[in-house]
CSV table of C-alpha atoms and ligand atoms in Angstrom, one decimal:
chain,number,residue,atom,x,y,z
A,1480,UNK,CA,0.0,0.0,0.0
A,1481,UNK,CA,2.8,2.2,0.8
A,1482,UNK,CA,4.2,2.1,-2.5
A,1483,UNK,CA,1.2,3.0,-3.8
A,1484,UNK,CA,0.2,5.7,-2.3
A,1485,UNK,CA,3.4,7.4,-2.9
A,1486,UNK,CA,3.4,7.0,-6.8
A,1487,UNK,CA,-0.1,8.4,-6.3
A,1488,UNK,CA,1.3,11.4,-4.3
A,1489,UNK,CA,4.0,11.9,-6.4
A,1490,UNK,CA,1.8,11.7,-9.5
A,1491,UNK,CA,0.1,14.4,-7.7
A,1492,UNK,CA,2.6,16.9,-7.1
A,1493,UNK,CA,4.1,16.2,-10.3
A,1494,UNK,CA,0.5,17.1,-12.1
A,1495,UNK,CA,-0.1,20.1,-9.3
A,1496,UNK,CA,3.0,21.5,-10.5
A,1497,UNK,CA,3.2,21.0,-14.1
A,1498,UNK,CA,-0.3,23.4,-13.7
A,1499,UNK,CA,1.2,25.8,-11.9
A,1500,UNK,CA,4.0,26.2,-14.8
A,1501,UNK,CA,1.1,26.4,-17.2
A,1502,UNK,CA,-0.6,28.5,-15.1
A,1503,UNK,CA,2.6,30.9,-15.3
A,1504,UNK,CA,3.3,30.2,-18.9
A,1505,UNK,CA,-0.4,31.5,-20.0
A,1506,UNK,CA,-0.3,34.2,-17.9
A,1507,UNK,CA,0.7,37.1,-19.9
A,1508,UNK,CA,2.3,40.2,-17.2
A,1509,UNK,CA,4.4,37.5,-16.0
A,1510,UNK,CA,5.8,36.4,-19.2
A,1511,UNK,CA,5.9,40.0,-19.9
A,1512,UNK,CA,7.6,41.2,-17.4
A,1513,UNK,CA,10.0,38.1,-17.6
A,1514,UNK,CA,11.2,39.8,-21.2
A,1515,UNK,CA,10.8,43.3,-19.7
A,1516,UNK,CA,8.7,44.1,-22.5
A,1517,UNK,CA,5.1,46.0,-22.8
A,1518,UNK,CA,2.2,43.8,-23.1
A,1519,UNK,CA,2.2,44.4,-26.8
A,1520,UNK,CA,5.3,43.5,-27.8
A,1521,UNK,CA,5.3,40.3,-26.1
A,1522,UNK,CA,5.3,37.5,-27.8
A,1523,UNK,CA,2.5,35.5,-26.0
A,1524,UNK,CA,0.2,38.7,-26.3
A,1525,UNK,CA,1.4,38.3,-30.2
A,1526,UNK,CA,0.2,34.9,-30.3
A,1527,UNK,CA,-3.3,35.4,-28.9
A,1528,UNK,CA,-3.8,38.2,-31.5
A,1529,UNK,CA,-2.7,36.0,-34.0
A,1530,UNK,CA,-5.5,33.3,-33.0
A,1531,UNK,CA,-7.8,35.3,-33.0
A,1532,UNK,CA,-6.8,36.6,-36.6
A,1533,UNK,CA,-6.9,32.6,-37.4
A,1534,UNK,CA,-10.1,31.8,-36.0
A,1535,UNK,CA,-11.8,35.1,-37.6
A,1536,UNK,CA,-10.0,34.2,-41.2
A,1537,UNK,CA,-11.4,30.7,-40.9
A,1538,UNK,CA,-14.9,32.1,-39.9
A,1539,UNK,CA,-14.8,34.6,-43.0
A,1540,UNK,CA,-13.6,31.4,-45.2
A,1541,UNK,CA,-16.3,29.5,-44.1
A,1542,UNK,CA,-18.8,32.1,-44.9
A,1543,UNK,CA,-17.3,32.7,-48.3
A,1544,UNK,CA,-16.6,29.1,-49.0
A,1545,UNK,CA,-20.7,27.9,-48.4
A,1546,UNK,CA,-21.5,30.8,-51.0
A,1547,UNK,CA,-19.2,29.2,-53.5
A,1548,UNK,CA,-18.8,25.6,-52.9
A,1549,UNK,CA,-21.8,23.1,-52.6
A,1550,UNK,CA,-19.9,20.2,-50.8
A,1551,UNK,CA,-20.2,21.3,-47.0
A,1552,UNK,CA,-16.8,18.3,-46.4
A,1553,UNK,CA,-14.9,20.8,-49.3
A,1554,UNK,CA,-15.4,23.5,-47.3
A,1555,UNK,CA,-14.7,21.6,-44.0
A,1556,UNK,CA,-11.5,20.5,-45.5
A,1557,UNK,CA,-10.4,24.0,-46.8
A,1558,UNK,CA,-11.3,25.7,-43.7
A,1559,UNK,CA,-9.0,23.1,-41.9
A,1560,UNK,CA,-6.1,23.4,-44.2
A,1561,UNK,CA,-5.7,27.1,-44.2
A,1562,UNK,CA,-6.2,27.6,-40.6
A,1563,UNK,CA,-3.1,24.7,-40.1
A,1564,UNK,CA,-1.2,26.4,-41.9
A,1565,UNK,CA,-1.8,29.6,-40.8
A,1566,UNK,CA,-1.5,28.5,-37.7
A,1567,UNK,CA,2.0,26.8,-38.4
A,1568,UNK,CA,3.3,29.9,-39.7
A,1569,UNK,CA,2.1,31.9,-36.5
A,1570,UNK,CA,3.8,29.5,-33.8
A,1571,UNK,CA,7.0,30.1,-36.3
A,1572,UNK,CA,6.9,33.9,-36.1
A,1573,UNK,CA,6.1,33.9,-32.7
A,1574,UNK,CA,8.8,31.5,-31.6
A,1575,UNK,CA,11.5,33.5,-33.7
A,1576,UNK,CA,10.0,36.6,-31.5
A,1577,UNK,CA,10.4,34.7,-28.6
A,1578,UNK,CA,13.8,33.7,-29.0
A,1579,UNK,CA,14.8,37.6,-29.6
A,1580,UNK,CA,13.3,38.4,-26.8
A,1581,UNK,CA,15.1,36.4,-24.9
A,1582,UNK,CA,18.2,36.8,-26.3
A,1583,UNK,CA,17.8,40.6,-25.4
A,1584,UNK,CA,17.1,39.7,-21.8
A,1585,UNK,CA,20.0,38.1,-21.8
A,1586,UNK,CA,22.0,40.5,-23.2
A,1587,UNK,CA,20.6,43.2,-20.6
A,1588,UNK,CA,21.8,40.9,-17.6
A,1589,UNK,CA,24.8,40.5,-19.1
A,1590,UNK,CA,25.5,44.0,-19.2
A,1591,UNK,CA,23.9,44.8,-15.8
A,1592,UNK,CA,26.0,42.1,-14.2
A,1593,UNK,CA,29.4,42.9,-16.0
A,1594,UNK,CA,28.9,46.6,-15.4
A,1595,UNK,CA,28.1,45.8,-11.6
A,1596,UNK,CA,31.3,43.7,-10.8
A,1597,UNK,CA,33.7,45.9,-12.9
A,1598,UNK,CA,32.4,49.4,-10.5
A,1599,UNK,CA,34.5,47.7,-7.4
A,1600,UNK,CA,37.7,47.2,-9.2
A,1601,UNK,CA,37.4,50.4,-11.2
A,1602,UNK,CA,37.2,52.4,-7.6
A,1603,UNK,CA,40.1,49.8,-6.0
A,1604,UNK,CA,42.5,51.1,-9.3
A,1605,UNK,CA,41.6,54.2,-8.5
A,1606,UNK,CA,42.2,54.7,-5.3
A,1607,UNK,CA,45.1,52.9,-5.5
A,1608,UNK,CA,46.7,55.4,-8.0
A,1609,UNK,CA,45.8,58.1,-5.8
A,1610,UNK,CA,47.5,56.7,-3.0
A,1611,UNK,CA,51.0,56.0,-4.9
A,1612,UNK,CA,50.7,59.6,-6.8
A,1613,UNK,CA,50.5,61.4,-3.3
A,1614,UNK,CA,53.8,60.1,-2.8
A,1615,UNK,CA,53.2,58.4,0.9
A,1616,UNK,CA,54.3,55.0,-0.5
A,1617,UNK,CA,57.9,56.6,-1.7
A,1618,UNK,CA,58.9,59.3,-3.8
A,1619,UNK,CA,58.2,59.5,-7.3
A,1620,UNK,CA,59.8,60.9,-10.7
A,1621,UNK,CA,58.2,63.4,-12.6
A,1622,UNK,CA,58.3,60.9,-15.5
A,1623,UNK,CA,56.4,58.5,-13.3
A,1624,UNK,CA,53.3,61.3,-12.5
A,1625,UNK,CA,53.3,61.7,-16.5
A,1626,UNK,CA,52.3,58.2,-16.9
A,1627,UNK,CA,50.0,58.1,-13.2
A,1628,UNK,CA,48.1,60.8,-14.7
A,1629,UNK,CA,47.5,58.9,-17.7
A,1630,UNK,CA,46.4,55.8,-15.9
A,1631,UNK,CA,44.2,57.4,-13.7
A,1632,UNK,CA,42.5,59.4,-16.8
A,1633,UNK,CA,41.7,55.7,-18.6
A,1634,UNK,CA,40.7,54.9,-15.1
A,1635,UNK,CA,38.1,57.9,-15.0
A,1636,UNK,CA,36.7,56.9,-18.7
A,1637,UNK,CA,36.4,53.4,-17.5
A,1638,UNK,CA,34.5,54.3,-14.4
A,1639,UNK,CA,32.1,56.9,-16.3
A,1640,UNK,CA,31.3,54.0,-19.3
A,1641,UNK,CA,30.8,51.7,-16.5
A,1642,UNK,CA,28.5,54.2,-14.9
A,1643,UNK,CA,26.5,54.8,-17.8
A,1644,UNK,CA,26.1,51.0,-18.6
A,1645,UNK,CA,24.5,50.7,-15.0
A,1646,UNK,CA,22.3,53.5,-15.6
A,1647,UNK,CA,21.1,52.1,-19.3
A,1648,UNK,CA,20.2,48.9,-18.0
A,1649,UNK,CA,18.3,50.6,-15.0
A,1650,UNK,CA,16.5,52.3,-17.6
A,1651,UNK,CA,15.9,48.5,-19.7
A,1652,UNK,CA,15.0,47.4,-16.2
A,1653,UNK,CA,12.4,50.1,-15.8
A,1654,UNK,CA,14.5,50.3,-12.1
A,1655,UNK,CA,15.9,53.8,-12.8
A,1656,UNK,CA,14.6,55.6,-9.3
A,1657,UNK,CA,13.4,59.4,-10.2
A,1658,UNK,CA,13.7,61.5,-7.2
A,1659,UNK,CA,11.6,64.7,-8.6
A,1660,UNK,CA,12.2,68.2,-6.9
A,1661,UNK,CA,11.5,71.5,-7.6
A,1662,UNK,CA,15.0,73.6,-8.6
A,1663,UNK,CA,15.9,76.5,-10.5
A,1664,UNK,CA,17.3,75.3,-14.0
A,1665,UNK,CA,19.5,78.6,-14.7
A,1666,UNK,CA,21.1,78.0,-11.2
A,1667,UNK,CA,22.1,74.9,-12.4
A,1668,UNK,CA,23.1,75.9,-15.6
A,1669,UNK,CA,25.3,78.3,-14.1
A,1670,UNK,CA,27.1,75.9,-12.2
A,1671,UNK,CA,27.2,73.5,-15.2
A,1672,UNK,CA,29.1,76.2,-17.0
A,1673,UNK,CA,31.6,77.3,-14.4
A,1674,UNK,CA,32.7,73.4,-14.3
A,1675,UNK,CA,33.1,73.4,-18.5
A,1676,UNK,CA,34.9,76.7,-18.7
A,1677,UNK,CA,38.5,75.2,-18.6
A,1678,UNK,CA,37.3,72.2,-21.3
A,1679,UNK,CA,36.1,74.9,-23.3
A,1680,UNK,CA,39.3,76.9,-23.1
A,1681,UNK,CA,41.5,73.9,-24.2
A,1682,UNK,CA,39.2,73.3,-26.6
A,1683,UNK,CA,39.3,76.8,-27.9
A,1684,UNK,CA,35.2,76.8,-27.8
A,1685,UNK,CA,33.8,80.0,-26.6
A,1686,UNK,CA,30.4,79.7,-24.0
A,1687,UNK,CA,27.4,82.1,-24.0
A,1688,UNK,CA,24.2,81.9,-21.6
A,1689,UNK,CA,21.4,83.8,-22.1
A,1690,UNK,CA,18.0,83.4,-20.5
A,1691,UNK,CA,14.9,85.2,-19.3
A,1692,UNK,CA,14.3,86.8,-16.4
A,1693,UNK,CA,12.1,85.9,-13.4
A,1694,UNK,CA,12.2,82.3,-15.0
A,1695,UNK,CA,10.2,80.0,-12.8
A,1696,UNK,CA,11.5,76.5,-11.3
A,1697,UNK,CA,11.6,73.3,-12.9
A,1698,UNK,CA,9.8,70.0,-11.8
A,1699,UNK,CA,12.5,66.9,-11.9
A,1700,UNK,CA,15.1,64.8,-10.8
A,1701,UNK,CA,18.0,67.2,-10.3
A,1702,UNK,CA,20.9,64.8,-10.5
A,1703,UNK,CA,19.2,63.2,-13.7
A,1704,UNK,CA,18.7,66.3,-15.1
A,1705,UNK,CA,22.7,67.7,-14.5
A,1706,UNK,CA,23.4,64.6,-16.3
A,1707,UNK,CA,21.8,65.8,-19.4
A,1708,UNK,CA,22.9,68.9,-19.6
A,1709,UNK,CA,26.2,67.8,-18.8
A,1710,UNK,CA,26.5,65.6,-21.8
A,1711,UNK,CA,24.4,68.0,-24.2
A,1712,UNK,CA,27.2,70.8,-23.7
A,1713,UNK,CA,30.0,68.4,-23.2
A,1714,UNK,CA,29.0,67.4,-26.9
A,1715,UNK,CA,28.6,70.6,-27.7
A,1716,UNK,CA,32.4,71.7,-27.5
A,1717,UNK,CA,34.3,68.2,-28.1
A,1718,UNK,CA,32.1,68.1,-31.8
A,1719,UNK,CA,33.2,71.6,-32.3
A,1720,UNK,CA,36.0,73.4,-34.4
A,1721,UNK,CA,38.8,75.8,-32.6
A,1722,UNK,CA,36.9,78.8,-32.5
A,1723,UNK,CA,33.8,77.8,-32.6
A,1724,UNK,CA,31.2,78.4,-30.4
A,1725,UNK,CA,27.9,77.4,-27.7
A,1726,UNK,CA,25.2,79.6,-26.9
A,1727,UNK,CA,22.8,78.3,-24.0
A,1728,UNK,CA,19.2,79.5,-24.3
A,1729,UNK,CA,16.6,79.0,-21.3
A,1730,UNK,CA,13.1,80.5,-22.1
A,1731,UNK,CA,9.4,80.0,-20.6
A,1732,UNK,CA,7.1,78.2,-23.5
A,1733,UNK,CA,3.6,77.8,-21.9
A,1734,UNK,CA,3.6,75.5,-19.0
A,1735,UNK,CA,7.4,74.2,-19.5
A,1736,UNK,CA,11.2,75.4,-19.8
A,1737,UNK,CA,12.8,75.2,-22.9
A,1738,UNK,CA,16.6,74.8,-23.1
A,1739,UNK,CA,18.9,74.8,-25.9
A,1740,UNK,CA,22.3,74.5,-26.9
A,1741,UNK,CA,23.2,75.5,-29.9
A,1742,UNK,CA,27.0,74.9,-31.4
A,1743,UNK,CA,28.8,75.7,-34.4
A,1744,UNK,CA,30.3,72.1,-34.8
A,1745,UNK,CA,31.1,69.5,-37.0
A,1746,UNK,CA,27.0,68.6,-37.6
A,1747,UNK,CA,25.3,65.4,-37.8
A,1748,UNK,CA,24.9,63.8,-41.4
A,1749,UNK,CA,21.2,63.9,-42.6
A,1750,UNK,CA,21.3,60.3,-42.9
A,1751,UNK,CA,22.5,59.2,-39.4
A,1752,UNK,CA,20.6,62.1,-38.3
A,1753,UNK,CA,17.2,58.9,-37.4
A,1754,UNK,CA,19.9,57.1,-35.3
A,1755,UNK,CA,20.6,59.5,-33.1
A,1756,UNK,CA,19.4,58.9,-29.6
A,1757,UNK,CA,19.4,54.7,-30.5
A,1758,UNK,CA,22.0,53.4,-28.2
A,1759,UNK,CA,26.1,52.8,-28.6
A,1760,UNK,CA,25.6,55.0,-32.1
A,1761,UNK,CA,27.9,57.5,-33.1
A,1762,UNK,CA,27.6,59.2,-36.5
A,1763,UNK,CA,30.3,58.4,-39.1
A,1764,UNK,CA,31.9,62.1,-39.1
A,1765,UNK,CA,32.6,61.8,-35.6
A,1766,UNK,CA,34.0,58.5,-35.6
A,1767,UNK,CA,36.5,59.6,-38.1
A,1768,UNK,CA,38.1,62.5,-35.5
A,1769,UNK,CA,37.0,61.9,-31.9
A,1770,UNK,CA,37.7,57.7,-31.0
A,1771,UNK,CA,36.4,58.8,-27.4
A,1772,UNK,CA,32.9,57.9,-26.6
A,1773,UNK,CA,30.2,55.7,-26.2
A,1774,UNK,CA,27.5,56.6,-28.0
A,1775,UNK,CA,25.2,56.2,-25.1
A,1776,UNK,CA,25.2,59.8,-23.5
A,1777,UNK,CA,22.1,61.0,-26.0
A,1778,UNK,CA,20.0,57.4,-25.5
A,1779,UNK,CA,19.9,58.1,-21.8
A,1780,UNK,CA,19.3,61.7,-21.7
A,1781,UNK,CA,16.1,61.2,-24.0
A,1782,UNK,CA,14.9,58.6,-21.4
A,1783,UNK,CA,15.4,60.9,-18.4
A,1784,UNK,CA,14.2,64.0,-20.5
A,1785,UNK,CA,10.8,61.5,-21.4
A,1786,UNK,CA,10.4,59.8,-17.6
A,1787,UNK,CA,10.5,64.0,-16.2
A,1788,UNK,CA,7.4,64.9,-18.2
A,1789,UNK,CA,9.8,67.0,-20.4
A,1790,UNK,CA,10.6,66.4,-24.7
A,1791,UNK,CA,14.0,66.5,-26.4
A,1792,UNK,CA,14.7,67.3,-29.7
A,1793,UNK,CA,17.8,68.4,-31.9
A,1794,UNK,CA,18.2,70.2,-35.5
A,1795,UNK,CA,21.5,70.1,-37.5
A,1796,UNK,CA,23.7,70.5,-40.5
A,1797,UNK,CA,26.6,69.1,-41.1
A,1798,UNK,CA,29.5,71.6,-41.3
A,1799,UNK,CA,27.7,73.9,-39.8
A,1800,UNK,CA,26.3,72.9,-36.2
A,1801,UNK,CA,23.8,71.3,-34.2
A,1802,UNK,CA,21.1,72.5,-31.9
A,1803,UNK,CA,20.1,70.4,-29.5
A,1804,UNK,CA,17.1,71.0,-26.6
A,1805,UNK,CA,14.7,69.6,-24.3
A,1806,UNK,CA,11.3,70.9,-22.6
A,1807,UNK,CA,10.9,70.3,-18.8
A,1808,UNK,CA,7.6,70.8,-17.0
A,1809,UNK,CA,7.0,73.7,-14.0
A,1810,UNK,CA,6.3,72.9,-11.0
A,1811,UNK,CA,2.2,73.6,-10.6
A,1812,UNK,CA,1.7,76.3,-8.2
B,2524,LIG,P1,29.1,60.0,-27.3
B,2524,LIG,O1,29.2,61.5,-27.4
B,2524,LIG,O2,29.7,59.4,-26.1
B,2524,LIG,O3,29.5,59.4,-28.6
B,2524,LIG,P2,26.2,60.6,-27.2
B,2524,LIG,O4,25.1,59.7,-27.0
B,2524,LIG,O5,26.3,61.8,-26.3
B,2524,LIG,O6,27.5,59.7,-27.2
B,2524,LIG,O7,26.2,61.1,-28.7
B,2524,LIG,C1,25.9,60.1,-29.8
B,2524,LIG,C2,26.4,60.7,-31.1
B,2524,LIG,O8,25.6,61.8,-31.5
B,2524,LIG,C3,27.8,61.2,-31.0
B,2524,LIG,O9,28.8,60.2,-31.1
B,2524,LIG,C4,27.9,62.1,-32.2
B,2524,LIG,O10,28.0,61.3,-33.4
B,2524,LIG,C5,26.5,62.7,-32.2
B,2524,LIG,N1,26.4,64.0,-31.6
B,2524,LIG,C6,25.9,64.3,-30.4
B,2524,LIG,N2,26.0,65.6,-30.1
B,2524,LIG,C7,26.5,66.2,-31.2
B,2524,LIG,C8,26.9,67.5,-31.5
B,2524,LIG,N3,26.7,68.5,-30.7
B,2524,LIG,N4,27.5,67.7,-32.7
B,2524,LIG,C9,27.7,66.7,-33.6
B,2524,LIG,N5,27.4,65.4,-33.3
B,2524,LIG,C10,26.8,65.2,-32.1
């Protein structure tokens, strides 16, 4: 008996859980969510469309096919053919869907993972460099600080591509947190500017602010947002020429703050111009002079800019320059 009765429980449990795993596999958030994707790009929500496509072509053959055809088994027949197939080629599509999905889920660990254990390492090398520069571990030759100052430079690039890998897959991940304030967006401007003035003087790039008076505060994350700007005018002088220069434009339009910076750069060709705020791209005239860069400073400023309530936007030529601005909502009084 005792045997019995624990094939029969195991039977059980077996059947009790192969339910649940059906359970999870037809319920469509979760299979969603595992993809991190919305509801209608996911593949299961794809294949319940795509039945019910089936099932209404078959209906709408059926109807046709009695008009036409006498023999009711003809029409039977047909009916069951074209929905098979039909219904073969879904479950392909579908499947191939499936598999990119996954394959992007993967790929967005991946990076979360890598970018997460490289951060400790990156700050170890660091510190590390500082210590033996400040010259506590021995004294060191000026020949030696040349080369220190390069490492810890590769270090810093390292640490800031790392940094804005962990922010792009918070932003895959939905997990970005948005801490919204209220602060004055020329204030930060300002201080933005005073931190670029000797970049811009190496780079020969002169910088101009002008904005309205009385200007009212901004509604948003104010770390987020000093990343944005941060990169727009950072791109702004390393895509310009010696001599060039960036004007900075903050103005009231209806219920939000435009800002704009506007350079007299190297451009963006027309036909890259689509690409733009896609992730990892650089355009083909900058890849040619600047080798520095990831590509994924615009992709995450557009997300921020979106998440805040706020819209971003560019114009350019190439040769000539590039505008580049977003809109961020005031704070309701
Ligand atoms: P990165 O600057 O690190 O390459 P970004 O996401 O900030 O990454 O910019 C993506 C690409 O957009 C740049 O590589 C460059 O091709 C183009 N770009 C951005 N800003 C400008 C600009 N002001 N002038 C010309 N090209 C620009």
């Amino acid at each position: 008996m005792q045997p019995f009765g624990f094939i029969l429980w195991f039977l059980c449990y077996n059947s009790l859980m192969n339910f649940k795993r059906i359970l999870k596999e037809l319920n469509l958030f979760v299979q969603c969510k595992h993809y991190r994707l919305p509801l209608w790009q996911c593949p299961q929500f794809l294949f319940l469309i795509m039945g019910a496509l089936i099932a209404l072509t078959s209906a709408t053959t059926y109807a046709i096919g009695t008009r036409y055809i006498t023999d009711p088994a003809l029409v039977a027949f047909i009916v069951l053919l074209l929905s098979a197939i039909l219904f073969i080629i879904s479950f392909l599509v579908v499947q191939s869907f499936e598999r990119l999905a996954e394959a992007n889920r993967m790929k967005s660990e991946f990076v979360s993972i890598v970018s997460h254990q490289l951060r400790a390492p990156l700050s170890n090398l660091r510190w590390a460099l500082e210590l033996l520069m400040s010259g506590r571990l021995g004294k060191i030759e000026e020949k030696q600080v040349e080369y220190f100052k390069i490492l810890k430079e590769n270090v810093s690039r390292m640490k800031e591509l790392v940094s804005d890998l962990i922010v792009v897959s918070r932003i895959e991940t939905a997990s970005l947190p948005l801490k919204k304030e209220e602060f004055s967006l020329v204030k930060l401007v300002k201080e933005i500017l005073a931190e670029f003035e000797p970049f811009a003087k190496a780079s020969n790039v002169k910088l101009e602010f002008k904005s309205e008076k009385e200007l009212p505060l901004v509604f948003g994350d104010l770390h987020q947002i000093k990343q944005v700007i941060e990169n727009l005018i950072d791109n702004a002088i390393r895509y310009n020429k010696s001599k060039g220069e960036v004007k900075l434009k903050i103005e009231k339009r209806g219920k939000k703050l435009y800002f704009e910076v506007k350079d007299t750069g190297i451009g963006i060709p027309k036909e890259d111009q689509k690409y733009i705020f896609q992730k990892f791209f650089r355009s083909g005239n900058v890849l040619k002079h600047q080798t520095q860069g990831s590509g994924l400073g615009l992709f995450i400023a557009k997300s921020i800019i979106e998440r805040s309530g706020g819209q971003i936007g560019f114009e350019s030529e190439e040769g000539k320059g590039s505008t580049f601005w977003f809109t961020l909502p005031i704070k309701q009084q």
